[in-house]
Short mmCIF file of C-alpha atoms and ligand atoms in Angstrom, two decimals:
data_model
loop_
_atom_site.label_atom_id
_atom_site.label_comp_id
_atom_site.label_asym_id
_atom_site.label_seq_id
_atom_site.Cartn_x
_atom_site.Cartn_y
_atom_site.Cartn_z
CA MET B 1 7.62 -11.12 -62.89
CA ILE B 2 5.71 -11.47 -59.75
CA GLY B 3 2.79 -9.23 -58.68
CA GLY B 4 3.19 -7.03 -61.82
CA THR B 5 5.26 -4.44 -59.89
CA LEU B 6 8.74 -6.06 -59.83
CA LYS B 7 11.27 -6.20 -62.62
CA LYS B 8 11.57 -9.34 -64.76
CA ASN B 9 13.92 -11.93 -63.26
CA ILE B 10 16.67 -12.28 -65.76
CA LYS B 11 17.50 -15.69 -64.31
CA ASN B 12 14.17 -17.05 -65.75
CA TYR B 13 15.75 -17.24 -69.20
CA ASP B 14 17.97 -19.94 -70.59
CA LEU B 15 20.61 -18.82 -72.93
CA GLU B 16 18.64 -18.98 -76.13
CA LYS B 17 15.70 -17.01 -74.62
CA LEU B 18 18.07 -14.46 -73.12
CA LYS B 19 19.40 -13.89 -76.59
CA GLU B 20 15.71 -13.23 -77.83
CA GLU B 21 15.18 -10.93 -74.79
CA LEU B 22 18.35 -8.88 -75.77
CA LYS B 23 17.29 -8.60 -79.39
CA LEU B 24 14.11 -7.08 -78.22
CA ILE B 25 16.21 -4.28 -76.55
CA GLY B 26 18.40 -3.85 -79.54
CA GLU B 27 21.41 -5.75 -78.27
CA LYS B 28 23.53 -8.33 -80.00
CA PRO B 29 23.02 -12.01 -79.00
CA PHE B 30 26.73 -12.47 -77.91
CA ARG B 31 25.85 -10.09 -75.02
CA ALA B 32 23.55 -12.84 -73.68
CA GLU B 33 26.61 -15.25 -73.40
CA GLN B 34 28.53 -12.51 -71.54
CA ILE B 35 25.62 -11.98 -69.11
CA PHE B 36 25.15 -15.73 -68.80
CA LYS B 37 28.70 -16.19 -67.77
CA TRP B 38 28.57 -13.32 -65.22
CA ILE B 39 25.49 -14.86 -63.66
CA TYR B 40 26.34 -18.53 -63.51
CA GLN B 41 30.15 -18.67 -63.64
CA ASP B 42 31.20 -15.52 -61.78
CA LYS B 43 28.06 -15.45 -59.63
CA VAL B 44 27.72 -11.68 -59.55
CA GLU B 45 25.01 -10.10 -57.50
CA SER B 46 24.59 -6.94 -59.44
CA PHE B 47 24.58 -5.69 -63.09
CA GLU B 48 27.30 -3.13 -62.28
CA GLU B 49 29.76 -6.03 -61.76
CA MET B 50 29.36 -7.07 -65.41
CA THR B 51 32.28 -4.94 -66.46
CA ASN B 52 32.76 -6.06 -70.08
CA LEU B 53 29.34 -4.46 -70.80
CA SER B 54 28.95 -0.81 -71.46
CA LEU B 55 27.79 1.42 -68.56
CA ASP B 56 24.73 2.23 -70.83
CA LEU B 57 23.85 -1.48 -71.24
CA ARG B 58 24.50 -2.22 -67.47
CA LYS B 59 22.00 0.61 -66.74
CA LYS B 60 19.46 -0.57 -69.35
CA LEU B 61 19.55 -4.09 -67.80
CA GLN B 62 19.13 -2.78 -64.37
CA ASP B 63 16.06 -0.73 -65.41
CA ILE B 64 14.39 -3.75 -66.94
CA TYR B 65 15.53 -6.75 -64.97
CA SER B 66 16.44 -7.91 -61.59
CA LEU B 67 18.99 -10.64 -60.75
CA GLY B 68 16.45 -12.32 -58.34
CA ILE B 69 18.94 -12.40 -55.45
CA PHE B 70 17.63 -14.03 -52.31
CA LYS B 71 18.22 -12.73 -48.79
CA ILE B 72 19.39 -15.26 -46.23
CA MET B 73 17.05 -15.07 -43.30
CA ARG B 74 18.43 -17.92 -41.23
CA LYS B 75 21.10 -20.56 -41.64
CA PHE B 76 21.31 -23.77 -39.47
CA GLU B 77 24.23 -26.00 -39.37
CA SER B 78 24.10 -29.66 -38.34
CA VAL B 79 26.79 -31.62 -36.48
CA ASP B 80 27.19 -33.70 -39.66
CA GLY B 81 27.94 -30.59 -41.75
CA THR B 82 24.46 -30.30 -43.40
CA LYS B 83 23.31 -26.71 -43.73
CA LYS B 84 19.68 -25.56 -43.93
CA TYR B 85 18.93 -22.16 -45.47
CA LEU B 86 15.85 -20.11 -44.94
CA PHE B 87 15.52 -17.68 -47.82
CA ASP B 88 13.32 -14.63 -48.41
CA VAL B 89 12.68 -14.86 -52.11
CA GLN B 90 12.32 -11.04 -52.27
CA ASP B 91 9.04 -11.11 -54.32
CA GLY B 92 7.54 -8.42 -52.18
CA GLN B 93 5.17 -10.88 -50.65
CA GLY B 94 7.47 -12.01 -47.81
CA ASN B 95 7.60 -15.53 -49.23
CA LEU B 96 10.13 -17.89 -47.55
CA ILE B 97 11.59 -21.15 -48.74
CA GLU B 98 14.10 -23.60 -47.45
CA SER B 99 16.95 -25.37 -49.15
CA VAL B 100 19.51 -27.85 -47.77
CA LEU B 101 23.20 -28.32 -48.62
CA MET B 102 24.58 -31.81 -47.89
CA LYS B 103 28.04 -33.11 -48.01
CA TYR B 104 28.59 -36.52 -49.43
CA HIS B 105 31.84 -38.33 -50.28
CA HIS B 106 31.38 -37.55 -53.95
CA GLY B 107 30.74 -33.84 -53.41
CA TYR B 108 28.05 -31.36 -52.49
CA THR B 109 24.36 -31.98 -53.04
CA ILE B 110 21.59 -29.31 -52.79
CA CYS B 111 18.10 -30.25 -52.01
CA VAL B 112 15.93 -27.55 -53.61
CA SER B 113 12.34 -26.55 -53.25
CA SER B 114 10.06 -26.27 -56.26
CA GLN B 115 7.00 -24.49 -54.82
CA ILE B 116 6.08 -22.16 -52.12
CA GLY B 117 4.20 -24.53 -50.03
CA CYS B 118 2.77 -27.89 -51.15
CA LYS B 119 -0.65 -29.10 -52.39
CA MET B 120 -0.10 -32.75 -51.98
CA GLY B 121 -1.13 -33.13 -48.37
CA CYS B 122 1.09 -36.16 -47.44
CA THR B 123 0.22 -36.98 -43.92
CA PHE B 124 3.76 -37.67 -42.85
CA CYS B 125 5.46 -34.61 -44.29
CA ALA B 126 6.02 -31.36 -42.48
CA SER B 127 5.68 -29.31 -45.71
CA THR B 128 2.04 -30.22 -45.58
CA GLY B 129 1.60 -27.56 -42.98
CA ILE B 130 2.51 -24.87 -45.32
CA PRO B 131 -0.49 -23.45 -47.35
CA PHE B 132 0.38 -23.53 -51.08
CA SER B 133 1.07 -19.99 -52.29
CA ARG B 134 2.61 -20.38 -55.71
CA ASN B 135 5.11 -22.14 -58.01
CA LEU B 136 8.61 -21.09 -57.98
CA GLU B 137 10.01 -19.57 -61.13
CA PRO B 138 13.02 -21.15 -63.00
CA GLY B 139 15.28 -18.43 -61.63
CA GLU B 140 14.08 -18.96 -58.11
CA ILE B 141 14.99 -22.63 -58.42
CA THR B 142 18.46 -21.87 -59.68
CA GLU B 143 18.96 -19.00 -57.17
CA GLN B 144 18.77 -21.56 -54.45
CA LEU B 145 21.97 -23.11 -55.69
CA LEU B 146 23.69 -19.77 -56.54
CA ALA B 147 22.82 -18.34 -53.14
CA ILE B 148 24.30 -21.23 -51.24
CA GLU B 149 27.40 -21.47 -53.44
CA ARG B 150 28.01 -17.73 -52.73
CA ASP B 151 27.50 -18.17 -48.97
CA SER B 152 29.28 -21.48 -48.45
CA LYS B 153 32.00 -21.01 -51.00
CA VAL B 154 31.56 -24.59 -52.23
CA LYS B 155 30.85 -26.03 -55.79
CA ILE B 156 27.63 -27.95 -55.88
CA SER B 157 27.61 -30.94 -58.07
CA ASN B 158 24.29 -32.59 -57.54
CA ILE B 159 20.70 -31.41 -57.19
CA VAL B 160 17.67 -33.14 -55.85
CA PHE B 161 14.16 -31.76 -56.21
CA MET B 162 13.21 -33.06 -52.80
CA GLY B 163 12.63 -29.84 -50.86
CA ILE B 164 9.21 -28.14 -50.44
CA GLY B 165 6.70 -28.68 -53.15
CA GLU B 166 5.90 -31.16 -55.89
CA PRO B 167 8.24 -30.70 -58.85
CA LEU B 168 5.91 -32.29 -61.39
CA ASP B 169 3.15 -29.99 -60.26
CA ASN B 170 5.38 -27.16 -61.48
CA PHE B 171 6.57 -29.01 -64.57
CA ASP B 172 7.37 -26.28 -67.01
CA ASN B 173 9.35 -24.13 -64.60
CA VAL B 174 11.32 -27.19 -63.29
CA MET B 175 12.09 -28.19 -66.80
CA GLU B 176 13.23 -24.69 -67.65
CA SER B 177 15.39 -24.55 -64.50
CA ILE B 178 17.09 -27.87 -65.59
CA LYS B 179 17.97 -26.46 -68.94
CA ILE B 180 19.57 -23.47 -67.28
CA LEU B 181 21.43 -25.69 -64.78
CA ASN B 182 22.58 -27.90 -67.67
CA ASN B 183 24.03 -25.18 -69.86
CA PRO B 184 27.77 -25.71 -70.38
CA LYS B 185 28.17 -22.02 -70.68
CA GLY B 186 26.57 -21.67 -67.23
CA LEU B 187 26.65 -24.02 -64.28
CA ASN B 188 27.29 -27.02 -66.46
CA ILE B 189 25.47 -29.46 -64.10
CA GLY B 190 24.67 -32.57 -66.27
CA ALA B 191 21.19 -34.02 -66.14
CA ARG B 192 22.65 -37.11 -64.64
CA HIS B 193 23.41 -35.16 -61.56
CA ILE B 194 19.90 -34.06 -61.18
CA SER B 195 17.17 -36.04 -59.47
CA ILE B 196 13.46 -35.26 -59.58
CA SER B 197 11.30 -36.71 -56.78
CA THR B 198 7.52 -37.00 -57.25
CA SER B 199 4.60 -38.09 -55.24
CA GLY B 200 3.32 -39.72 -58.49
CA ILE B 201 1.68 -37.32 -60.87
CA VAL B 202 1.01 -39.84 -63.42
CA PRO B 203 0.44 -37.75 -66.57
CA LYS B 204 3.67 -35.82 -65.83
CA ILE B 205 5.59 -39.12 -65.60
CA TYR B 206 4.56 -39.93 -69.14
CA GLU B 207 5.56 -36.42 -70.28
CA LEU B 208 8.91 -36.68 -68.57
CA ALA B 209 9.36 -40.13 -70.28
CA ASP B 210 8.59 -38.68 -73.68
CA LYS B 211 11.19 -35.79 -73.04
CA GLN B 212 13.87 -38.42 -72.68
CA MET B 213 15.53 -36.31 -69.91
CA GLN B 214 18.68 -37.85 -68.49
CA CYS B 215 17.70 -36.95 -64.86
CA THR B 216 17.02 -39.46 -62.35
CA LEU B 217 13.41 -40.08 -61.43
CA SER B 218 12.41 -40.82 -57.84
CA VAL B 219 9.04 -41.89 -57.06
CA SER B 220 7.68 -41.63 -53.51
CA LEU B 221 5.87 -44.96 -53.12
CA HIS B 222 5.80 -45.63 -49.42
CA SER B 223 3.39 -48.53 -49.78
CA SER B 224 2.40 -50.99 -52.31
CA ASN B 225 -1.05 -51.24 -50.84
CA ASN B 226 -3.59 -48.63 -52.10
CA LYS B 227 -5.38 -48.40 -48.73
CA ILE B 228 -2.18 -47.63 -46.76
CA ARG B 229 -0.77 -45.45 -49.54
CA SER B 230 -3.89 -43.41 -49.74
CA SER B 231 -3.85 -42.84 -46.03
CA MET B 232 -0.32 -41.55 -46.36
CA MET B 233 -0.61 -39.70 -49.66
CA PRO B 234 -3.99 -38.34 -50.79
CA ILE B 235 -2.67 -38.21 -54.41
CA ASN B 236 -3.17 -42.00 -54.45
CA ASN B 237 -6.82 -41.49 -54.67
CA VAL B 238 -6.30 -39.68 -57.88
CA TYR B 239 -3.54 -41.92 -59.31
CA PRO B 240 -3.73 -45.28 -57.61
CA ILE B 241 -0.74 -47.71 -57.47
CA GLU B 242 -1.82 -49.60 -60.72
CA GLU B 243 -1.81 -46.44 -62.76
CA LEU B 244 1.40 -45.22 -61.21
CA MET B 245 3.19 -48.54 -61.97
CA LYS B 246 2.02 -48.39 -65.55
CA ALA B 247 3.46 -44.94 -65.85
CA CYS B 248 6.72 -46.05 -64.21
CA LYS B 249 7.00 -49.04 -66.57
CA TYR B 250 6.50 -46.76 -69.63
CA TYR B 251 9.19 -44.42 -68.21
CA ILE B 252 11.69 -47.33 -67.79
CA GLU B 253 10.92 -48.69 -71.16
CA LYS B 254 11.11 -45.31 -72.93
CA THR B 255 14.28 -44.00 -71.21
CA ASN B 256 15.96 -47.26 -70.32
CA LYS B 257 16.64 -45.58 -66.99
CA ARG B 258 16.29 -47.12 -63.58
CA ILE B 259 13.59 -45.57 -61.35
CA SER B 260 14.40 -44.94 -57.66
CA PHE B 261 11.43 -45.70 -55.38
CA GLU B 262 11.42 -43.81 -52.01
CA TYR B 263 9.92 -45.76 -49.13
CA ALA B 264 9.64 -44.08 -45.76
CA LEU B 265 9.34 -46.72 -43.12
CA ALA B 266 6.92 -46.08 -40.28
CA LYS B 267 6.46 -48.38 -37.34
CA ASP B 268 3.48 -50.79 -37.61
CA ASN B 269 2.37 -48.99 -40.66
CA ASN B 270 4.26 -50.13 -43.66
CA ASP B 271 7.33 -51.91 -42.24
CA ASN B 272 6.31 -55.55 -41.88
CA LEU B 273 7.73 -58.41 -43.71
CA LYS B 274 4.32 -58.76 -45.28
CA ASP B 275 4.73 -55.19 -46.70
CA ALA B 276 8.15 -56.03 -48.11
CA LYS B 277 6.81 -59.08 -49.75
CA GLU B 278 3.98 -57.18 -51.37
CA LEU B 279 6.54 -54.56 -52.55
CA ALA B 280 8.77 -57.22 -54.10
CA LYS B 281 5.86 -58.59 -55.89
CA LEU B 282 4.85 -55.21 -57.23
CA LEU B 283 8.28 -54.29 -58.42
CA HIS B 284 9.29 -57.75 -59.70
CA GLY B 285 11.34 -57.64 -62.92
CA MET B 286 11.42 -53.90 -63.10
CA LEU B 287 14.63 -51.76 -63.40
CA VAL B 288 14.46 -50.20 -60.00
CA HIS B 289 16.23 -49.16 -56.96
CA ILE B 290 14.52 -48.85 -53.62
CA ASN B 291 15.62 -46.14 -51.11
CA LEU B 292 14.39 -46.89 -47.58
CA ILE B 293 14.11 -43.74 -45.51
CA PRO B 294 13.51 -44.22 -41.68
CA ILE B 295 10.57 -41.92 -41.38
CA ASN B 296 11.33 -38.70 -39.58
CA LYS B 297 8.70 -37.88 -37.10
CA ILE B 298 7.04 -34.53 -37.50
CA GLU B 299 5.36 -32.41 -34.94
CA GLY B 300 1.86 -33.67 -34.18
CA GLY B 301 2.43 -36.50 -36.67
CA LYS B 302 1.12 -40.01 -36.07
CA TYR B 303 3.96 -41.87 -37.67
CA THR B 304 7.17 -42.94 -35.83
CA LYS B 305 10.28 -44.46 -37.13
CA SER B 306 10.59 -48.21 -37.57
CA THR B 307 13.01 -50.10 -35.43
CA ASN B 308 16.39 -50.66 -36.78
CA GLU B 309 15.66 -54.37 -36.69
CA ASN B 310 12.65 -53.83 -39.01
CA ILE B 311 14.46 -51.62 -41.30
CA ILE B 312 17.29 -54.06 -41.86
CA ARG B 313 14.98 -56.95 -42.22
CA PHE B 314 12.96 -54.92 -44.76
CA ARG B 315 16.19 -54.19 -46.72
CA ASP B 316 17.62 -57.66 -46.53
CA TYR B 317 14.33 -59.27 -47.82
CA LEU B 318 14.23 -56.98 -50.86
CA ASN B 319 17.91 -57.49 -51.66
CA ASP B 320 17.45 -61.20 -51.31
CA CYS B 321 14.64 -60.86 -53.94
CA GLY B 322 17.27 -59.16 -56.36
CA ILE B 323 15.91 -55.75 -55.83
CA VAL B 324 18.67 -53.28 -55.11
CA THR B 325 17.71 -51.64 -51.85
CA THR B 326 19.57 -49.13 -49.66
CA ILE B 327 18.83 -47.30 -46.55
CA ARG B 328 19.26 -43.53 -46.94
CA ARG B 329 21.84 -42.00 -44.59
CA GLU B 330 20.12 -39.53 -42.36
CA LEU B 331 21.51 -36.09 -42.61
CA GLY B 332 20.59 -32.89 -40.72
CA THR B 333 17.92 -34.31 -38.41
CA ASP B 334 19.21 -32.26 -35.56
CA ILE B 335 18.39 -28.99 -37.65
CA SER B 336 15.15 -30.18 -39.04
CA ALA B 337 16.79 -30.47 -42.50
CA ALA B 338 16.08 -34.05 -43.24
CA CYS B 339 13.46 -35.60 -45.48
CA GLY B 340 9.99 -34.31 -44.75
CA GLN B 341 11.21 -31.87 -42.18
CA LEU B 342 11.23 -28.75 -44.25
CA ARG B 343 8.55 -26.22 -43.12
CA ARG B 344 9.61 -22.74 -44.07
CA GLN B 345 9.54 -21.66 -40.40
CA ASN B 346 11.79 -19.02 -39.08
CA MET B 347 10.51 -19.55 -35.60
CA GLU B 348 11.83 -22.97 -34.90
CA GLY B 349 15.47 -23.94 -34.41
N1 SAH V 1 6.80 -33.86 -53.53
C1 SAH V 1 7.94 -34.65 -53.90
C2 SAH V 1 9.23 -34.06 -53.39
C3 SAH V 1 9.34 -33.55 -52.03
S1 SAH V 1 9.40 -34.75 -50.73
C4 SAH V 1 7.68 -36.09 -53.43
O1 SAH V 1 6.75 -36.29 -52.86
O2 SAH V 1 8.54 -36.90 -53.79
C5 SAH V 1 10.93 -35.52 -50.79
C6 SAH V 1 10.95 -36.94 -50.23
O3 SAH V 1 10.83 -36.92 -48.70
C7 SAH V 1 9.77 -37.73 -50.76
O4 SAH V 1 10.09 -39.04 -50.88
C8 SAH V 1 8.83 -37.71 -49.43
O5 SAH V 1 7.97 -38.68 -49.46
C9 SAH V 1 9.91 -37.87 -48.26
N2 SAH V 1 9.41 -37.40 -47.04
C10 SAH V 1 8.42 -36.58 -46.63
N3 SAH V 1 8.20 -36.45 -45.41
C11 SAH V 1 9.07 -37.33 -44.79
C12 SAH V 1 9.27 -37.84 -43.50
N4 SAH V 1 8.60 -37.29 -42.49
N5 SAH V 1 10.16 -38.84 -43.30
C13 SAH V 1 10.90 -39.29 -44.28
N6 SAH V 1 10.71 -38.96 -45.59
C14 SAH V 1 9.72 -38.05 -45.74
#
């Protein structure tokens, strides 16, 4: 519930909690399974459509709960098929968020936002321009997927927490949303198809490791040098590279899973061979994958994209060192839907 005046969002509950909720209103637990199916498999937009529930129960649900349905404010479509959605989350506060649908050869991936605004202040990211307003609730995370599936008529198979916000700064709600997404009686999206990207909230990386989640962890590194990283990501002043790497090593050891490091290449900033050498030294012997992102220039931003020559040289050097390194395919740049371009603006095209 947001603001105390709205109804409770029924999408905030995983199946077990929904059973508890229903018990409180004198209903049998199997009703929860029926409702869960209506929401996540049939993707209904109202309680009236849940036709195997009695009229009385439908009315009761409607009085107590909302289905947290978003309103599509704008939709942009890229020449490469990527779609960016601007949603009004309907919380009575006029809050807007963006989500992106991308088509890959293996299926559809959605890039979801985890917060309204972001506190991290990364100097190269457009989301930094959005003042932080609040965390998204679990039901608001899953609704991004449901709203896009309803509108686009596609089945989304992969989720990346790479939209607006820092997912590990909204840890409990993100974990809850993953539980809901995972449920075989609902969307049935396996944790292996979900990636969480973090700017490096060290204590939460330890917590994630201890949870033994099967999700992929991406860490936004962008430099192996504290001075450069701090100038790009203020969070580095709180959790410097040494501490971050310690947490990453713990995560790998505990989960036996590879970490994916994101590295946005900006011209004359972090794209020299010297930087690649430092990076190779830092990650030496670790179970990792490096994802190079040619940095996307943001309005008023000081960073510009590296040259293709530098990007390829950077990649080849790391691969030669035995560190699996790929260059991320750029999708949706023409509609400001690419990495770091999400702003929650309904003004710009
Ligand atoms: N807060 C999380 C997730 C959101 S950002 C995080 O920091 O990881 C998702 C990814 O896009 C991160 O790797 C981020 O560093 C990257 N990114 C942000 N702005 C970018 C830009 N202008 N160009 C390229 N990548 C960018």
